[in-house]
Short mmCIF file of C-alpha atoms in Angstrom, two decimals:
data_model
loop_
_atom_site.label_atom_id
_atom_site.label_comp_id
_atom_site.label_asym_id
_atom_site.label_seq_id
_atom_site.Cartn_x
_atom_site.Cartn_y
_atom_site.Cartn_z
CA UNK X 1 30.18 17.77 9.22
CA UNK X 2 32.72 14.98 9.03
CA UNK X 3 32.02 13.76 12.57
CA UNK X 4 29.18 11.24 12.77
CA UNK X 5 27.13 11.23 15.92
CA UNK X 6 23.51 10.28 16.57
CA UNK X 7 21.24 12.10 19.01
CA UNK X 8 17.62 11.78 20.08
CA UNK X 9 15.40 14.49 18.55
CA UNK X 10 13.84 15.47 21.88
CA UNK X 11 14.69 19.06 22.72
CA UNK X 12 15.72 19.98 19.17
CA UNK X 13 12.87 22.36 18.47
CA UNK X 14 13.96 25.71 17.02
CA UNK X 15 14.52 26.40 13.33
CA UNK X 16 18.03 27.82 13.08
CA UNK X 17 17.33 30.56 10.57
CA UNK X 18 14.28 31.64 12.57
CA UNK X 19 16.56 32.29 15.56
CA UNK X 20 18.54 34.79 13.51
CA UNK X 21 15.33 36.29 12.05
CA UNK X 22 13.81 36.62 15.54
CA UNK X 23 16.81 38.64 16.75
CA UNK X 24 16.66 40.99 13.76
CA UNK X 25 12.94 41.52 14.43
CA UNK X 26 13.62 42.12 18.13
CA UNK X 27 16.22 44.79 17.35
CA UNK X 28 13.80 46.52 14.97
CA UNK X 29 10.91 46.39 17.44
CA UNK X 30 12.92 47.90 20.28
CA UNK X 31 15.00 50.35 18.18
CA UNK X 32 18.28 48.72 19.18
CA UNK X 33 21.21 49.94 17.00
CA UNK X 34 22.86 46.52 16.84
CA UNK X 35 25.08 47.73 13.97
CA UNK X 36 26.89 50.09 16.39
CA UNK X 37 27.52 47.43 19.03
CA UNK X 38 30.73 45.45 19.34
CA UNK X 39 28.82 42.20 18.95
CA UNK X 40 26.92 43.52 15.90
CA UNK X 41 29.24 41.55 13.58
CA UNK X 42 27.27 38.37 14.36
CA UNK X 43 24.09 39.87 12.92
CA UNK X 44 25.33 41.49 9.72
CA UNK X 45 24.28 38.43 7.71
CA UNK X 46 22.97 34.97 8.42
CA UNK X 47 26.36 33.68 7.32
CA UNK X 48 28.02 35.76 10.04
CA UNK X 49 25.51 34.45 12.56
CA UNK X 50 26.51 30.88 11.66
CA UNK X 51 30.08 31.67 12.71
CA UNK X 52 29.13 30.79 16.28
CA UNK X 53 29.11 27.11 15.18
CA UNK X 54 25.65 25.78 15.80
CA UNK X 55 24.92 22.08 16.51
CA UNK X 56 21.88 21.07 14.44
CA UNK X 57 19.83 18.15 13.19
CA UNK X 58 17.23 17.86 10.42
CA UNK X 59 13.62 16.99 11.28
CA UNK X 60 10.14 17.44 9.83
CA UNK X 61 7.27 19.24 11.50
CA UNK X 62 4.56 16.78 12.47
CA UNK X 63 1.79 19.24 11.62
CA UNK X 64 3.04 20.71 8.33
CA UNK X 65 5.31 17.96 7.01
CA UNK X 66 8.01 20.52 6.17
CA UNK X 67 11.66 19.76 6.88
CA UNK X 68 13.77 22.06 9.07
CA UNK X 69 17.32 22.51 10.30
CA UNK X 70 16.82 22.87 14.05
CA UNK X 71 18.89 23.58 17.12
CA UNK X 72 18.22 23.49 20.87
CA UNK X 73 17.19 26.24 23.26
CA UNK X 74 20.25 25.42 25.35
CA UNK X 75 22.43 26.30 22.34
CA UNK X 76 20.67 29.67 22.04
CA UNK X 77 21.51 30.14 25.73
CA UNK X 78 25.15 29.28 24.99
CA UNK X 79 25.19 31.94 22.25
CA UNK X 80 23.80 34.55 24.69
CA UNK X 81 26.43 33.53 27.26
CA UNK X 82 29.18 33.94 24.66
CA UNK X 83 28.00 37.52 23.92
CA UNK X 84 27.95 38.30 27.65
CA UNK X 85 31.43 36.85 28.24
CA UNK X 86 33.14 38.43 25.25
CA UNK X 87 31.34 41.78 24.96
CA UNK X 88 29.83 42.37 28.39
CA UNK X 89 26.27 42.82 27.19
CA UNK X 90 23.27 40.59 27.76
CA UNK X 91 20.95 39.65 24.93
CA UNK X 92 17.44 38.35 25.61
CA UNK X 93 15.99 35.12 24.29
CA UNK X 94 13.61 36.20 21.52
CA UNK X 95 10.06 34.98 21.95
CA UNK X 96 9.08 34.54 18.29
CA UNK X 97 11.45 31.81 17.15
CA UNK X 98 9.83 29.11 15.01
CA UNK X 99 9.23 26.07 17.19
CA UNK X 100 9.08 22.72 15.41
CA UNK X 101 7.33 19.64 16.78
CA UNK X 102 9.44 16.86 15.33
CA UNK X 103 7.77 13.94 13.59
CA UNK X 104 10.79 11.64 13.76
CA UNK X 105 11.30 9.49 16.84
CA UNK X 106 14.50 7.70 15.85
CA UNK X 107 17.98 9.11 16.44
CA UNK X 108 19.17 11.83 14.06
CA UNK X 109 22.58 12.71 12.67
CA UNK X 110 24.17 15.60 14.61
CA UNK X 111 26.06 18.20 12.59
CA UNK X 112 27.85 21.44 13.43
CA UNK X 113 27.21 24.37 11.12
CA UNK X 114 29.78 27.16 11.24
CA UNK X 115 29.67 28.63 7.72
CA UNK X 116 27.36 29.26 4.82
CA UNK X 117 28.75 26.47 2.62
CA UNK X 118 28.00 23.86 5.29
CA UNK X 119 24.50 25.22 5.89
CA UNK X 120 23.76 25.30 2.16
CA UNK X 121 24.88 21.70 1.74
CA UNK X 122 22.66 20.61 4.60
CA UNK X 123 19.76 22.67 3.28
CA UNK X 124 19.79 20.75 0.00
CA UNK X 125 18.99 17.53 1.92
CA UNK X 126 15.72 18.89 3.34
CA UNK X 127 13.46 17.69 0.46
CA UNK X 128 14.76 14.15 0.94
CA UNK X 129 14.15 14.43 4.69
CA UNK X 130 10.58 15.60 4.06
CA UNK X 131 9.97 12.76 1.58
CA UNK X 132 11.26 10.13 4.02
CA UNK X 133 8.91 11.45 6.72
CA UNK X 134 5.99 11.60 4.28
CA UNK X 135 6.56 7.97 3.27
CA UNK X 136 6.52 6.95 6.93
CA UNK X 137 3.33 8.90 7.60
CA UNK X 138 1.59 7.34 4.61
CA UNK X 139 2.73 3.84 5.57
CA UNK X 140 1.49 4.36 9.14
CA UNK X 141 -1.97 5.28 7.83
CA UNK X 142 -2.02 8.92 8.92
CA UNK X 143 -5.40 10.21 7.65
CA UNK X 144 -4.24 13.76 6.94
CA UNK X 145 -1.30 12.62 4.81
CA UNK X 146 -3.29 10.01 2.85
CA UNK X 147 -6.16 12.41 2.19
CA UNK X 148 -3.67 14.98 0.98
CA UNK X 149 -2.23 12.39 -1.37
CA UNK X 150 -5.63 11.44 -2.81
CA UNK X 151 -6.83 15.06 -3.05
CA UNK X 152 -4.02 15.99 -5.44
CA UNK X 153 -5.49 13.62 -8.04
CA UNK X 154 -2.12 13.17 -9.71
CA UNK X 155 -1.07 9.71 -8.48
CA UNK X 156 -1.69 6.18 -9.70
CA UNK X 157 -2.96 3.89 -6.95
CA UNK X 158 -2.04 0.24 -7.55
CA UNK X 159 -3.64 -2.33 -5.23
CA UNK X 160 -1.89 -5.71 -5.18
CA UNK X 161 -2.49 -9.05 -3.54
CA UNK X 162 -0.60 -12.35 -3.46
CA UNK X 163 -1.99 -15.70 -2.41
CA UNK X 164 0.64 -18.21 -1.34
CA UNK X 165 1.00 -21.65 0.20
CA UNK X 166 0.42 -21.89 3.94
CA UNK X 167 3.35 -24.27 4.21
CA UNK X 168 5.79 -22.25 2.14
CA UNK X 169 5.22 -18.49 1.64
CA UNK X 170 7.72 -18.54 -1.23
CA UNK X 171 5.29 -20.68 -3.24
CA UNK X 172 2.91 -18.28 -4.95
CA UNK X 173 -0.52 -19.50 -5.97
CA UNK X 174 -2.06 -16.30 -7.39
CA UNK X 175 -1.39 -12.63 -7.97
CA UNK X 176 -3.94 -9.93 -8.64
CA UNK X 177 -3.95 -6.18 -9.08
CA UNK X 178 -6.26 -3.22 -9.63
CA UNK X 179 -5.11 0.30 -10.51
CA UNK X 180 -6.67 3.72 -10.92
CA UNK X 181 -4.75 6.47 -12.72
CA UNK X 182 -6.06 9.57 -11.00
CA UNK X 183 -3.99 12.03 -13.02
CA UNK X 184 -5.37 10.68 -16.30
CA UNK X 185 -8.96 10.65 -15.04
CA UNK X 186 -8.68 14.20 -13.70
CA UNK X 187 -7.30 15.39 -17.04
CA UNK X 188 -10.28 14.02 -18.97
CA UNK X 189 -12.84 15.13 -16.38
CA UNK X 190 -13.78 11.64 -15.24
CA UNK X 191 -13.84 12.14 -11.48
CA UNK X 192 -14.56 10.43 -9.15
CA UNK X 193 -13.38 7.13 -10.66
CA UNK X 194 -15.98 4.58 -11.72
CA UNK X 195 -14.56 1.23 -10.59
CA UNK X 196 -16.17 -0.85 -13.32
CA UNK X 197 -14.79 1.23 -16.18
CA UNK X 198 -11.87 3.17 -14.68
CA UNK X 199 -9.97 0.46 -12.81
CA UNK X 200 -7.24 -1.37 -14.68
CA UNK X 201 -7.24 -4.90 -13.29
CA UNK X 202 -5.82 -8.38 -13.72
CA UNK X 203 -5.59 -11.83 -12.16
CA UNK X 204 -2.92 -14.51 -12.64
CA UNK X 205 -3.03 -18.13 -11.52
CA UNK X 206 0.18 -20.14 -11.17
CA UNK X 207 -0.50 -23.22 -13.25
CA UNK X 208 2.25 -25.25 -11.58
CA UNK X 209 0.39 -25.32 -8.26
CA UNK X 210 -3.28 -24.64 -8.90
CA UNK X 211 -4.31 -28.29 -8.49
CA UNK X 212 -1.45 -29.49 -6.32
CA UNK X 213 -1.51 -27.07 -3.38
CA UNK X 214 -4.68 -26.34 -1.43
CA UNK X 215 -4.58 -24.23 1.73
CA UNK X 216 -6.56 -25.83 4.55
CA UNK X 217 -6.76 -23.07 7.17
CA UNK X 218 -7.50 -20.23 4.75
CA UNK X 219 -8.66 -21.70 1.43
CA UNK X 220 -8.17 -19.71 -1.74
CA UNK X 221 -10.55 -19.54 -4.70
CA UNK X 222 -8.43 -19.14 -7.83
CA UNK X 223 -11.25 -19.96 -10.25
CA UNK X 224 -13.67 -17.36 -8.91
CA UNK X 225 -12.22 -14.09 -10.26
CA UNK X 226 -15.23 -11.83 -10.75
CA UNK X 227 -13.90 -8.80 -12.63
CA UNK X 228 -12.51 -10.21 -15.84
CA UNK X 229 -10.61 -13.15 -17.28
CA UNK X 230 -7.87 -14.88 -15.32
CA UNK X 231 -4.63 -15.99 -16.91
CA UNK X 232 -2.83 -19.21 -16.10
CA UNK X 233 0.93 -18.72 -16.19
CA UNK X 234 4.05 -20.74 -15.28
CA UNK X 235 5.58 -19.78 -11.94
CA UNK X 236 8.77 -18.61 -13.65
CA UNK X 237 6.87 -15.90 -15.50
CA UNK X 238 5.24 -14.27 -12.46
CA UNK X 239 8.15 -11.91 -11.53
CA UNK X 240 8.34 -10.74 -15.13
CA UNK X 241 4.62 -10.00 -15.26
CA UNK X 242 4.52 -8.21 -11.90
CA UNK X 243 7.55 -6.13 -12.85
CA UNK X 244 5.95 -5.10 -16.13
CA UNK X 245 2.76 -3.92 -14.40
CA UNK X 246 4.71 -1.84 -11.87
CA UNK X 247 7.04 -0.40 -14.52
CA UNK X 248 4.08 0.63 -16.69
CA UNK X 249 2.67 2.80 -13.92
CA UNK X 250 5.73 4.14 -12.02
CA UNK X 251 7.72 7.31 -12.67
CA UNK X 252 11.54 7.47 -12.32
CA UNK X 253 13.13 7.13 -8.91
CA UNK X 254 14.14 10.36 -7.18
CA UNK X 255 15.47 11.35 -3.77
CA UNK X 256 13.45 14.51 -3.31
CA UNK X 257 10.03 13.89 -4.88
CA UNK X 258 7.46 11.13 -4.44
CA UNK X 259 6.81 8.68 -7.24
CA UNK X 260 3.63 8.91 -9.28
CA UNK X 261 2.90 5.32 -8.21
CA UNK X 262 1.31 4.52 -4.84
CA UNK X 263 1.14 0.85 -3.81
CA UNK X 264 -1.98 -0.20 -1.90
CA UNK X 265 -2.79 -3.34 0.04
CA UNK X 266 -4.70 -4.61 3.05
CA UNK X 267 -2.04 -5.78 5.50
CA UNK X 268 0.37 -4.83 2.76
CA UNK X 269 3.58 -5.69 4.62
CA UNK X 270 3.40 -9.35 3.61
CA UNK X 271 2.81 -8.46 -0.03
CA UNK X 272 5.77 -6.08 -0.02
CA UNK X 273 7.88 -8.87 1.47
CA UNK X 274 6.81 -11.16 -1.38
CA UNK X 275 7.88 -8.50 -3.90
CA UNK X 276 11.28 -8.22 -2.26
CA UNK X 277 11.73 -11.99 -2.20
CA UNK X 278 11.10 -12.21 -5.94
CA UNK X 279 13.58 -9.38 -6.67
CA UNK X 280 10.88 -7.08 -8.03
CA UNK X 281 12.36 -3.60 -8.42
CA UNK X 282 10.29 -0.90 -6.76
CA UNK X 283 11.48 2.72 -6.91
CA UNK X 284 12.54 3.94 -3.46
CA UNK X 285 10.26 6.96 -3.71
CA UNK X 286 7.10 4.87 -4.09
CA UNK X 287 4.55 5.54 -1.35
CA UNK X 288 2.74 2.61 0.30
CA UNK X 289 -0.80 2.77 1.69
CA UNK X 290 -2.07 0.03 4.01
CA UNK X 291 -5.86 0.22 4.06
CA UNK X 292 -5.92 -1.70 7.36
CA UNK X 293 -3.68 0.89 9.05
CA UNK X 294 -5.57 3.77 7.47
CA UNK X 295 -8.95 2.51 8.64
CA UNK X 296 -7.59 1.79 12.12
CA UNK X 297 -6.26 5.36 12.36
CA UNK X 298 -9.65 6.73 11.29
CA UNK X 299 -11.37 4.63 13.96
CA UNK X 300 -8.90 5.59 16.69
CA UNK X 301 -9.51 9.29 16.01
CA UNK X 302 -13.28 8.80 16.16
CA UNK X 303 -13.92 9.47 12.48
CA UNK X 304 -15.67 6.15 11.96
CA UNK X 305 -17.95 6.51 14.94
CA UNK X 306 -19.02 3.71 17.29
CA UNK X 307 -18.60 0.27 15.76
CA UNK X 308 -19.63 -3.20 16.88
CA UNK X 309 -17.86 -6.47 16.31
CA UNK X 310 -20.21 -8.45 14.01
CA UNK X 311 -19.10 -11.73 15.62
CA UNK X 312 -19.44 -10.83 19.30
CA UNK X 313 -21.81 -7.87 19.13
CA UNK X 314 -19.56 -5.96 21.52
CA UNK X 315 -18.11 -2.49 20.96
CA UNK X 316 -15.01 -2.51 18.81
CA UNK X 317 -11.84 -1.96 20.85
CA UNK X 318 -9.44 0.90 20.21
CA UNK X 319 -6.45 -0.14 18.14
CA UNK X 320 -8.16 -3.20 16.66
CA UNK X 321 -7.73 -4.01 12.98
CA UNK X 322 -10.45 -5.10 10.57
CA UNK X 323 -10.02 -7.85 8.02
CA UNK X 324 -10.72 -6.93 4.40
CA UNK X 325 -14.15 -8.52 4.69
CA UNK X 326 -14.82 -6.62 7.90
CA UNK X 327 -13.72 -3.35 6.31
CA UNK X 328 -16.00 -3.88 3.33
CA UNK X 329 -18.91 -4.70 5.63
CA UNK X 330 -18.29 -1.55 7.69
CA UNK X 331 -18.42 0.49 4.47
CA UNK X 332 -21.72 -1.05 3.44
CA UNK X 333 -20.17 -3.15 0.70
CA UNK X 334 -21.39 -6.71 0.39
CA UNK X 335 -18.81 -8.41 -1.84
CA UNK X 336 -20.50 -10.00 -4.87
CA UNK X 337 -17.62 -12.44 -5.17
CA UNK X 338 -15.36 -14.72 -3.15
CA UNK X 339 -12.60 -13.21 -1.03
CA UNK X 340 -9.16 -14.86 -0.86
CA UNK X 341 -9.00 -14.69 -4.61
CA UNK X 342 -6.02 -12.44 -5.35
CA UNK X 343 -7.76 -10.51 -8.13
CA UNK X 344 -10.95 -9.99 -6.15
CA UNK X 345 -9.05 -8.89 -3.02
CA UNK X 346 -6.97 -6.35 -4.94
CA UNK X 347 -10.05 -4.89 -6.66
CA UNK X 348 -12.08 -4.66 -3.46
CA UNK X 349 -9.13 -3.21 -1.54
CA UNK X 350 -8.87 -0.35 -4.03
CA UNK X 351 -12.64 0.12 -3.92
CA UNK X 352 -12.52 0.30 -0.11
CA UNK X 353 -9.79 2.95 -0.27
CA UNK X 354 -11.86 5.03 -2.67
CA UNK X 355 -14.91 4.68 -0.41
CA UNK X 356 -12.91 5.97 2.56
CA UNK X 357 -11.46 8.81 0.47
CA UNK X 358 -14.80 9.85 -1.05
CA UNK X 359 -17.31 9.20 1.78
CA UNK X 360 -19.77 11.79 0.47
CA UNK X 361 -19.71 10.46 -3.08
CA UNK X 362 -21.90 7.62 -4.26
CA UNK X 363 -19.43 5.16 -5.77
CA UNK X 364 -21.48 2.54 -7.63
CA UNK X 365 -20.72 -1.11 -6.97
CA UNK X 366 -19.55 -2.81 -10.18
CA UNK X 367 -22.05 -5.29 -11.63
CA UNK X 368 -20.32 -8.62 -12.07
CA UNK X 369 -23.51 -10.20 -13.42
CA UNK X 370 -23.60 -7.75 -16.31
CA UNK X 371 -20.09 -8.74 -17.27
CA UNK X 372 -20.98 -12.41 -17.22
CA UNK X 373 -24.03 -11.81 -19.37
CA UNK X 374 -22.04 -9.90 -21.95
CA UNK X 375 -19.46 -12.63 -22.47
CA UNK X 376 -18.61 -16.09 -21.29
CA UNK X 377 -16.41 -15.79 -18.24
CA UNK X 378 -13.62 -18.32 -18.68
CA UNK X 379 -9.89 -18.60 -18.07
CA UNK X 380 -7.66 -17.09 -20.75
CA UNK X 381 -4.27 -18.73 -21.12
CA UNK X 382 -1.04 -16.77 -21.42
CA UNK X 383 -0.24 -18.84 -24.53
CA UNK X 384 -2.67 -20.45 -27.03
CA UNK X 385 -4.04 -23.66 -25.55
CA UNK X 386 -7.20 -25.71 -26.22
CA UNK X 387 -9.78 -24.75 -23.63
CA UNK X 388 -13.34 -25.89 -23.11
CA UNK X 389 -15.30 -23.23 -21.24
CA UNK X 390 -17.77 -24.21 -18.56
CA UNK X 391 -19.56 -21.38 -16.76
CA UNK X 392 -16.81 -19.37 -15.06
CA UNK X 393 -14.46 -22.39 -14.89
CA UNK X 394 -12.49 -24.04 -17.65
CA UNK X 395 -11.16 -27.49 -18.35
CA UNK X 396 -7.78 -27.24 -20.03
CA UNK X 397 -6.54 -29.67 -22.66
CA UNK X 398 -4.52 -32.53 -21.13
CA UNK X 399 -1.45 -31.60 -23.18
CA UNK X 400 -0.92 -28.33 -21.31
CA UNK X 401 -1.15 -29.88 -17.86
CA UNK X 402 1.06 -32.80 -18.85
CA UNK X 403 3.68 -30.28 -20.01
CA UNK X 404 3.77 -29.10 -16.38
CA UNK X 405 4.42 -32.63 -15.17
CA UNK X 406 0.79 -33.25 -14.29
CA UNK X 407 -1.25 -36.35 -15.04
CA UNK X 408 -3.96 -34.46 -16.87
CA UNK X 409 -6.70 -31.84 -16.54
CA UNK X 410 -7.22 -30.43 -13.01
CA UNK X 411 -9.97 -31.39 -10.65
CA UNK X 412 -12.17 -28.53 -9.70
CA UNK X 413 -10.95 -28.30 -6.11
CA UNK X 414 -13.22 -25.53 -5.02
CA UNK X 415 -16.29 -27.40 -6.08
CA UNK X 416 -15.03 -30.56 -4.38
CA UNK X 417 -14.63 -28.66 -1.11
CA UNK X 418 -18.16 -27.31 -1.44
CA UNK X 419 -19.79 -30.73 -1.76
CA UNK X 420 -20.91 -32.84 1.19
CA UNK X 421 -22.92 -36.05 1.39
CA UNK X 422 -26.42 -35.59 0.06
CA UNK X 423 -25.71 -32.06 -1.24
CA UNK X 424 -25.17 -30.96 -4.82
CA UNK X 425 -23.14 -27.81 -5.50
CA UNK X 426 -24.79 -25.01 -7.42
CA UNK X 427 -23.21 -25.86 -10.78
CA UNK X 428 -23.90 -29.57 -10.61
CA UNK X 429 -20.25 -30.44 -11.14
CA UNK X 430 -20.14 -33.33 -8.67
CA UNK X 431 -22.66 -35.31 -6.67
CA UNK X 432 -21.99 -37.52 -3.69
CA UNK X 433 -24.26 -39.47 -1.38
CA UNK X 434 -27.16 -39.20 -3.77
CA UNK X 435 -29.71 -41.91 -4.30
CA UNK X 436 -27.69 -43.03 -7.31
CA UNK X 437 -24.60 -43.82 -5.27
CA UNK X 438 -21.26 -42.27 -4.47
CA UNK X 439 -20.03 -41.51 -7.99
CA UNK X 440 -18.20 -38.82 -9.95
CA UNK X 441 -17.37 -38.31 -13.64
CA UNK X 442 -14.18 -39.84 -15.14
CA UNK X 443 -12.35 -36.52 -15.51
CA UNK X 444 -12.69 -36.01 -11.73
CA UNK X 445 -11.17 -39.36 -10.87
CA UNK X 446 -14.37 -41.42 -10.82
CA UNK X 447 -15.97 -43.78 -13.34
CA UNK X 448 -19.42 -44.26 -14.78
CA UNK X 449 -21.01 -47.51 -13.66
CA UNK X 450 -22.94 -47.85 -16.88
CA UNK X 451 -24.94 -45.80 -19.33
CA UNK X 452 -28.00 -46.00 -17.08
CA UNK X 453 -26.14 -44.29 -14.20
CA UNK X 454 -24.79 -41.74 -16.61
CA UNK X 455 -28.31 -40.93 -17.75
CA UNK X 456 -29.61 -40.82 -14.19
CA UNK X 457 -26.98 -38.34 -13.10
CA UNK X 458 -27.65 -36.12 -16.10
CA UNK X 459 -24.03 -35.78 -17.16
CA UNK X 460 -23.06 -35.48 -20.78
CA UNK X 461 -19.67 -35.10 -22.43
CA UNK X 462 -18.27 -33.59 -25.58
CA UNK X 463 -16.83 -35.63 -28.39
CA UNK X 464 -13.37 -35.20 -26.85
CA UNK X 465 -14.52 -36.51 -23.50
CA UNK X 466 -14.54 -33.16 -21.71
CA UNK X 467 -17.54 -32.54 -19.51
CA UNK X 468 -19.34 -29.34 -20.52
CA UNK X 469 -22.29 -29.23 -18.14
CA UNK X 470 -25.55 -30.92 -17.25
CA UNK X 471 -28.73 -31.63 -19.09
#
């Protein structure tokens, strides 16, 4: 086993121990007294059979997922030729050897097994081989593997989503997550999960950039988290927070068994890259589910039926990938909140996965309105800071923003983008092109012309000068 050589797995199809077992069965079936033959020494034990020195590789069966030590049919022919040359008798090729359809497509390490110690050492690597193949199958979106994973009800599925600057992917704007601990829910009899009460969730806004960086091609909506309270944090604290969430849900790393944590994302490769760039430690045995790949695999196999492109009205093409919004629409989910908010995307991604896993179960859509009625939906700071709450937005005390090197409280960018001449946004935060002129309140960079204009526009301010709403 000291020699290192790589070979393509094509042609390596027969489980080595099954070759020996097939010969023993053949002798029994045909009443052949192999123990009286001169070549019978090779069949006394499997260890003796290995003395021929068999070239082998390790692969996993694409249908069962089990790992095997396999050899080639040509090697079985070489063994038969050796018996004929040395002992003058011809052995047949048994017809009941276990044939393995290899899952792996990349080159495999070739080894020569000539004794029991070598075979035993190689055999101990099979669980790791099976785990590596299972991780690949899950990442590729193989429906059978992912359904098997969900059906066990013993994993924790953690959906994550980053929002970053279009100009610099290393500049994070938001991070959100949603998690469901299936093992815990199964233990207490709460299955299937109820998203509103059973999902652990969170949303973090990077305070350093929230008012400085605005994506133009794909705008984000940091202030519109619908499933709880957002937290504004310094950029330096994000890796620490992400690491703590992952560590709280993951089991120890292992070479032979999968982690209890399963990462989930829609187009998750970019999010995994962000984790790696920030030096977040993820156990190597963590499985990764990409809901985009999973849905595409379901569609390609016909399990999602005929679908139409909502934009063109044409039939959806094989191999095409849906956006998160398209996936939700195809599942009959009309998002009650803005997408491209990291917390919303993570929550809805996990919900979409559950919908695909439990198609026959009525999973209720969480009621965001009920949450807003029960408590004021504002931004909660990571550290105590004066905050004036305003609907689902907040205006932070100037001292906090100045500590970040800012001039003062942030403008409400999302509302600015939603306002055009002659149109007032739904919260009345800013009005332009109205009959009263092109004006805006002082905290948004404008100035009141006089008290009469202030009264006309209906704005009023608190004693500290922070706008709280409209009359």
